[in-house]
Amino acid sequence: MSKPSIPQGTRDFGPDVVQKRNFILNTIRSVFELYGFQPLETPAMENIETLMGKYGDEGDKLIFKILNNGLDNPDKEKQVREDFEKVLQGKNVKGITERALKYDLTIPFARYVAMNHNQLTFPFKRYQVQPVWRADRPQKGRYREFYQCDADVVGSESLLNELELANIYHDVFAKLGLSDYKIKINSRNVLVALAELCGGADKMTDITVAIDKLDKIGLEKVKNELAQKGLATEQIIFIEKYLKISGSNIEIITGLQSLIGHTDTGDKGIKEISYLLQHCDPSINISVDPTLARGLNYYTGIIFEVAAPKEVKMGSIGGGGRYDNLTGTFGVPGIAGVGISFGVDRIYDVMEELDLFPDSLQVSTKVLFFNLGDAESKVAFALMQQLRNNGISCELFHENIKFDKQFKYAEKKNIPNVVIIGSKELEENTCTIKNLQTGKQETIPQASLMKFAF
RNA sequence: GUGAUCAUAGCUCAGUUGGUUAGAGCAUCAGAUUGUGGUUCUGAGGGUCGUGGGUUCGAGUCCCAUUGGUCACCCCA
């Protein structure tokens, strides 16, 4: 038997890590609910055809497929061998795999809306906090199993939704103490206008993929990539002008206006962005980024991305945008929506690196009762139960051993108070309370323990 | 999927051109200390050096393979 291990890219979360993660998750959930979003959960696995083809060719490769059960049934051997031949050629065959682990929360949500649109009240605002899986090579900030926290509004085209989502980002990061975040916005319409003006509406994807890399690889390499994709020199010069738009939000808007504002789609995109900027409270750290493109092709309007503080070298810690016709692929056309997502695992890594978790998270048990004998611990147990009924978490040490051990246990578990009931206290119906942080201790009647302020 | 790099005690790491019985700090356990923890002192346990092959009189050290971690590319949260 070899050493036990866990699959590549997955993690165990120990007690203190879970507490910190819950701090993040609970913060996000509470803000979602504050804005009127309702919880939804979907299965870990979906039918494979629900997921395939929704995330592009690259995405399809990263979907975890689940092998069917019963493939070793001798009666099916011939069929299974034939099917497996097709799998070797890169096809999905129902006989081998018909389920897959979910890859994100948006597509399962779209599937849910398509299945239930008759019962739902629109606009439907749902949030969802669940793990998703990707068969990617793990690296910094990237795992094979990770949590997504999504909030989406479907059935409404109002920009008010975008405004609310931007505020949710702000509220969550403010509550987490991650005030150095930065929300970047752009509109897909601006990018469409850019592509149209470059005579390459069909080159939209190539253009967006290339310019998205600007801050990573630099202007020259972006231009090279565009040239490789077959764009003409004057088109690249135009894109270069676009990429050089910078400055304050107002300056960027002005720059966009002069470059693409004369087209219908460009004008529409600029208006979307302007609306958001005008209605956002100045405390919200939001800025226009014309190079923001986002890979997923289903976005159609405003797109968001949240950057972590620069010093931590982490990719985005959240993203989202507007999409039209999300459920169209499931046979229910005409339902538009907009949504955002939080990358909890990355937020955790960033907060850990910046040491932003409050110390108070580490306390779980407030009081440890010492165990100093049968009669003594019997009294201690009764008192402990009363305290527990009052909502104070406490423990009785599991065996009667020397003080030293019991103190050290309290210390290791970060328990701030101990209650000592030994033979002396037993006789006098008292108990001794010691605060381990201050070192102070006092002896009070047992009857007063319930009133003690721990 | 492509590439780089690493793997030695529970943890963080030393380990010389290949050479006797593989070390340290921290942690753990026991004692100093039978009703007062954190500090200190003393002692102990703990390793088929990731796994499998190979070269060699001899391998933690060199070679090959394999697994896993980390990082980068692609893509993404």
CSV table of N, CA and C in Angstrom, one decimal, chain A residues 303-367:
chain,number,residue,atom,x,y,z
A,303,ILE,N,-18.9,44.1,-20.0
A,303,ILE,CA,-18.1,43.0,-19.4
A,303,ILE,C,-17.3,43.6,-18.2
A,304,PHE,N,-17.1,42.7,-17.2
A,304,PHE,CA,-16.4,43.1,-16.0
A,304,PHE,C,-15.2,42.2,-15.8
A,305,GLU,N,-14.2,42.7,-15.1
A,305,GLU,CA,-13.2,41.9,-14.6
A,305,GLU,C,-12.6,42.6,-13.4
A,306,VAL,N,-12.3,41.8,-12.3
A,306,VAL,CA,-11.8,42.4,-11.1
A,306,VAL,C,-10.4,42.0,-11.0
A,307,ALA,N,-9.5,43.0,-10.9
A,307,ALA,CA,-8.1,42.7,-10.7
A,307,ALA,C,-7.7,42.7,-9.3
A,308,ALA,N,-6.8,41.8,-8.8
A,308,ALA,CA,-6.3,41.8,-7.5
A,308,ALA,C,-5.3,42.9,-7.3
A,309,PRO,N,-5.0,43.3,-6.1
A,309,PRO,CA,-4.0,44.3,-5.9
A,309,PRO,C,-2.7,43.9,-6.6
A,310,LYS,N,-2.1,44.9,-7.3
A,310,LYS,CA,-0.9,44.6,-8.1
A,310,LYS,C,0.2,43.8,-7.5
A,311,GLU,N,0.4,44.1,-6.2
A,311,GLU,CA,1.6,43.5,-5.6
A,311,GLU,C,1.5,42.0,-5.5
A,312,VAL,N,0.3,41.4,-5.7
A,312,VAL,CA,0.3,39.9,-5.4
A,312,VAL,C,0.4,39.1,-6.7
A,313,LYS,N,0.5,39.7,-7.8
A,313,LYS,CA,0.7,38.9,-9.1
A,313,LYS,C,-0.3,37.7,-9.2
A,314,MET,N,-1.6,38.1,-9.2
A,314,MET,CA,-2.6,37.1,-9.3
A,314,MET,C,-3.5,37.5,-10.5
A,315,GLY,N,-4.0,36.6,-11.3
A,315,GLY,CA,-4.9,36.9,-12.3
A,315,GLY,C,-6.1,37.6,-11.8
A,316,SER,N,-7.2,37.5,-12.6
A,316,SER,CA,-8.4,38.2,-12.1
A,316,SER,C,-9.0,37.4,-11.0
A,317,ILE,N,-9.7,38.1,-10.0
A,317,ILE,CA,-10.3,37.4,-8.9
A,317,ILE,C,-11.9,37.5,-9.1
A,318,GLY,N,-12.3,37.9,-10.3
A,318,GLY,CA,-13.7,37.9,-10.5
A,318,GLY,C,-13.9,38.4,-11.9
A,319,GLY,N,-15.1,38.1,-12.5
A,319,GLY,CA,-15.4,38.5,-13.8
A,319,GLY,C,-16.8,38.2,-14.2
A,320,GLY,N,-17.3,38.8,-15.3
A,320,GLY,CA,-18.6,38.6,-15.7
A,320,GLY,C,-19.0,39.5,-16.8
A,321,GLY,N,-20.3,39.5,-17.1
A,321,GLY,CA,-20.8,40.4,-18.2
A,321,GLY,C,-22.2,40.0,-18.6
A,322,ARG,N,-22.6,40.8,-19.6
A,322,ARG,CA,-24.0,40.6,-20.2
A,322,ARG,C,-23.9,39.6,-21.3
A,323,TYR,N,-25.0,38.8,-21.4
A,323,TYR,CA,-25.1,37.9,-22.5
A,323,TYR,C,-26.6,37.9,-23.0
A,324,ASP,N,-26.8,37.8,-24.3
A,324,ASP,CA,-28.1,37.7,-24.8
A,324,ASP,C,-28.4,36.2,-25.1
A,325,ASN,N,-29.6,35.8,-25.0
A,325,ASN,CA,-30.0,34.5,-25.5
A,325,ASN,C,-29.2,33.4,-24.9
A,326,LEU,N,-28.9,33.4,-23.6
A,326,LEU,CA,-28.1,32.4,-22.9
A,326,LEU,C,-28.8,31.0,-23.1
A,327,THR,N,-30.1,31.0,-23.0
A,327,THR,CA,-30.8,29.7,-23.0
A,327,THR,C,-31.2,29.2,-24.4
A,328,GLY,N,-30.8,30.0,-25.4
A,328,GLY,CA,-31.1,29.7,-26.8
A,328,GLY,C,-30.6,28.3,-27.1
A,329,THR,N,-29.4,28.0,-26.7
A,329,THR,CA,-28.8,26.7,-27.0
A,329,THR,C,-29.6,25.6,-26.4
A,330,PHE,N,-30.5,25.9,-25.4
A,330,PHE,CA,-31.3,24.8,-24.8
A,330,PHE,C,-32.7,24.9,-25.3
A,331,GLY,N,-32.9,25.6,-26.4
A,331,GLY,CA,-34.3,25.6,-27.0
A,331,GLY,C,-35.2,26.7,-26.5
A,332,VAL,N,-34.7,27.6,-25.6
A,332,VAL,CA,-35.6,28.6,-25.1
A,332,VAL,C,-35.0,30.0,-25.5
A,333,PRO,N,-35.3,30.6,-26.6
A,333,PRO,CA,-34.7,31.8,-27.0
A,333,PRO,C,-35.2,33.0,-26.3
A,334,GLY,N,-34.5,34.1,-26.4
A,334,GLY,CA,-35.0,35.4,-25.9
A,334,GLY,C,-34.9,35.7,-24.5
A,335,ILE,N,-34.1,34.9,-23.7
A,335,ILE,CA,-33.9,35.3,-22.3
A,335,ILE,C,-32.5,35.9,-22.2
A,336,ALA,N,-32.4,37.2,-21.9
A,336,ALA,CA,-31.1,37.8,-21.7
A,336,ALA,C,-30.7,37.9,-20.3
A,337,GLY,N,-29.5,38.1,-20.0
A,337,GLY,CA,-29.1,38.2,-18.6
A,337,GLY,C,-27.7,38.8,-18.5
A,338,VAL,N,-27.4,39.0,-17.2
A,338,VAL,CA,-26.0,39.5,-16.9
A,338,VAL,C,-25.6,38.9,-15.6
A,339,GLY,N,-24.3,38.6,-15.5
A,339,GLY,CA,-23.9,38.0,-14.2
A,339,GLY,C,-22.4,38.3,-13.9
A,340,ILE,N,-22.1,38.0,-12.7
A,340,ILE,CA,-20.7,38.1,-12.2
A,340,ILE,C,-20.3,36.9,-11.4
A,341,SER,N,-19.0,36.7,-11.3
A,341,SER,CA,-18.5,35.6,-10.6
A,341,SER,C,-17.3,36.0,-9.7
A,342,PHE,N,-17.2,35.4,-8.5
A,342,PHE,CA,-16.1,35.6,-7.6
A,342,PHE,C,-15.2,34.4,-7.6
A,343,GLY,N,-13.9,34.5,-7.8
A,343,GLY,CA,-13.0,33.4,-7.7
A,343,GLY,C,-12.5,33.2,-6.2
A,344,VAL,N,-13.3,32.4,-5.5
A,344,VAL,CA,-13.0,32.3,-4.0
A,344,VAL,C,-11.6,31.9,-3.7
A,345,ASP,N,-11.1,30.9,-4.5
A,345,ASP,CA,-9.8,30.3,-4.2
A,345,ASP,C,-8.7,31.3,-4.4
A,346,ARG,N,-8.9,32.1,-5.4
A,346,ARG,CA,-7.9,33.2,-5.6
A,346,ARG,C,-8.0,34.3,-4.6
A,347,ILE,N,-9.2,34.6,-4.3
A,347,ILE,CA,-9.4,35.7,-3.2
A,347,ILE,C,-8.8,35.2,-2.0
A,348,TYR,N,-8.9,33.9,-1.6
A,348,TYR,CA,-8.3,33.4,-0.4
A,348,TYR,C,-6.8,33.6,-0.5
A,349,ASP,N,-6.2,33.2,-1.6
A,349,ASP,CA,-4.7,33.3,-1.8
A,349,ASP,C,-4.3,34.7,-1.7
A,350,VAL,N,-5.0,35.6,-2.2
A,350,VAL,CA,-4.7,37.0,-2.2
A,350,VAL,C,-4.7,37.5,-0.7
A,351,MET,N,-5.8,37.2,0.0
A,351,MET,CA,-6.0,37.6,1.3
A,351,MET,C,-4.9,37.0,2.2
A,352,GLU,N,-4.6,35.8,2.0
A,352,GLU,CA,-3.5,35.1,2.8
A,352,GLU,C,-2.2,35.9,2.6
A,353,GLU,N,-1.9,36.2,1.3
A,353,GLU,CA,-0.7,36.8,1.0
A,353,GLU,C,-0.6,38.2,1.6
A,354,LEU,N,-1.7,38.9,1.7
A,354,LEU,CA,-1.7,40.3,2.2
A,354,LEU,C,-2.1,40.3,3.7
A,355,ASP,N,-2.3,39.1,4.3
A,355,ASP,CA,-2.6,39.0,5.7
A,355,ASP,C,-3.8,39.8,6.1
A,356,LEU,N,-4.9,39.5,5.4
A,356,LEU,CA,-6.1,40.3,5.6
A,356,LEU,C,-7.2,39.6,6.4
A,357,PHE,N,-6.9,38.4,6.8
A,357,PHE,CA,-8.0,37.7,7.6
A,357,PHE,C,-8.0,38.2,9.0
A,358,PRO,N,-9.2,38.5,9.6
A,358,PRO,CA,-9.2,38.9,11.0
A,358,PRO,C,-8.7,37.8,11.9
A,359,ASP,N,-8.1,38.2,13.0
A,359,ASP,CA,-7.6,37.2,13.9
A,359,ASP,C,-8.7,36.5,14.6
A,360,SER,N,-9.9,37.2,14.8
A,360,SER,CA,-11.0,36.6,15.5
A,360,SER,C,-11.5,35.4,14.9
A,361,LEU,N,-11.2,35.1,13.6
A,361,LEU,CA,-11.7,33.9,13.0
A,361,LEU,C,-11.2,32.6,13.6
A,362,GLN,N,-10.0,32.7,14.3
A,362,GLN,CA,-9.4,31.5,14.7
A,362,GLN,C,-10.0,30.9,16.0
A,363,VAL,N,-10.7,31.7,16.7
A,363,VAL,CA,-11.3,31.3,18.0
A,363,VAL,C,-12.6,30.4,17.6
A,364,SER,N,-12.6,29.3,18.2
A,364,SER,CA,-13.9,28.5,18.0
A,364,SER,C,-14.4,28.2,19.4
A,365,THR,N,-13.7,27.4,20.2
A,365,THR,CA,-14.1,27.1,21.5
A,365,THR,C,-13.7,28.3,22.4
A,366,LYS,N,-14.6,28.8,23.3
A,366,LYS,CA,-14.4,29.9,24.1
A,366,LYS,C,-13.9,29.5,25.5
A,367,VAL,N,-14.3,28.4,26.0
A,367,VAL,CA,-14.0,28.0,27.4
A,367,VAL,C,-13.6,26.5,27.4
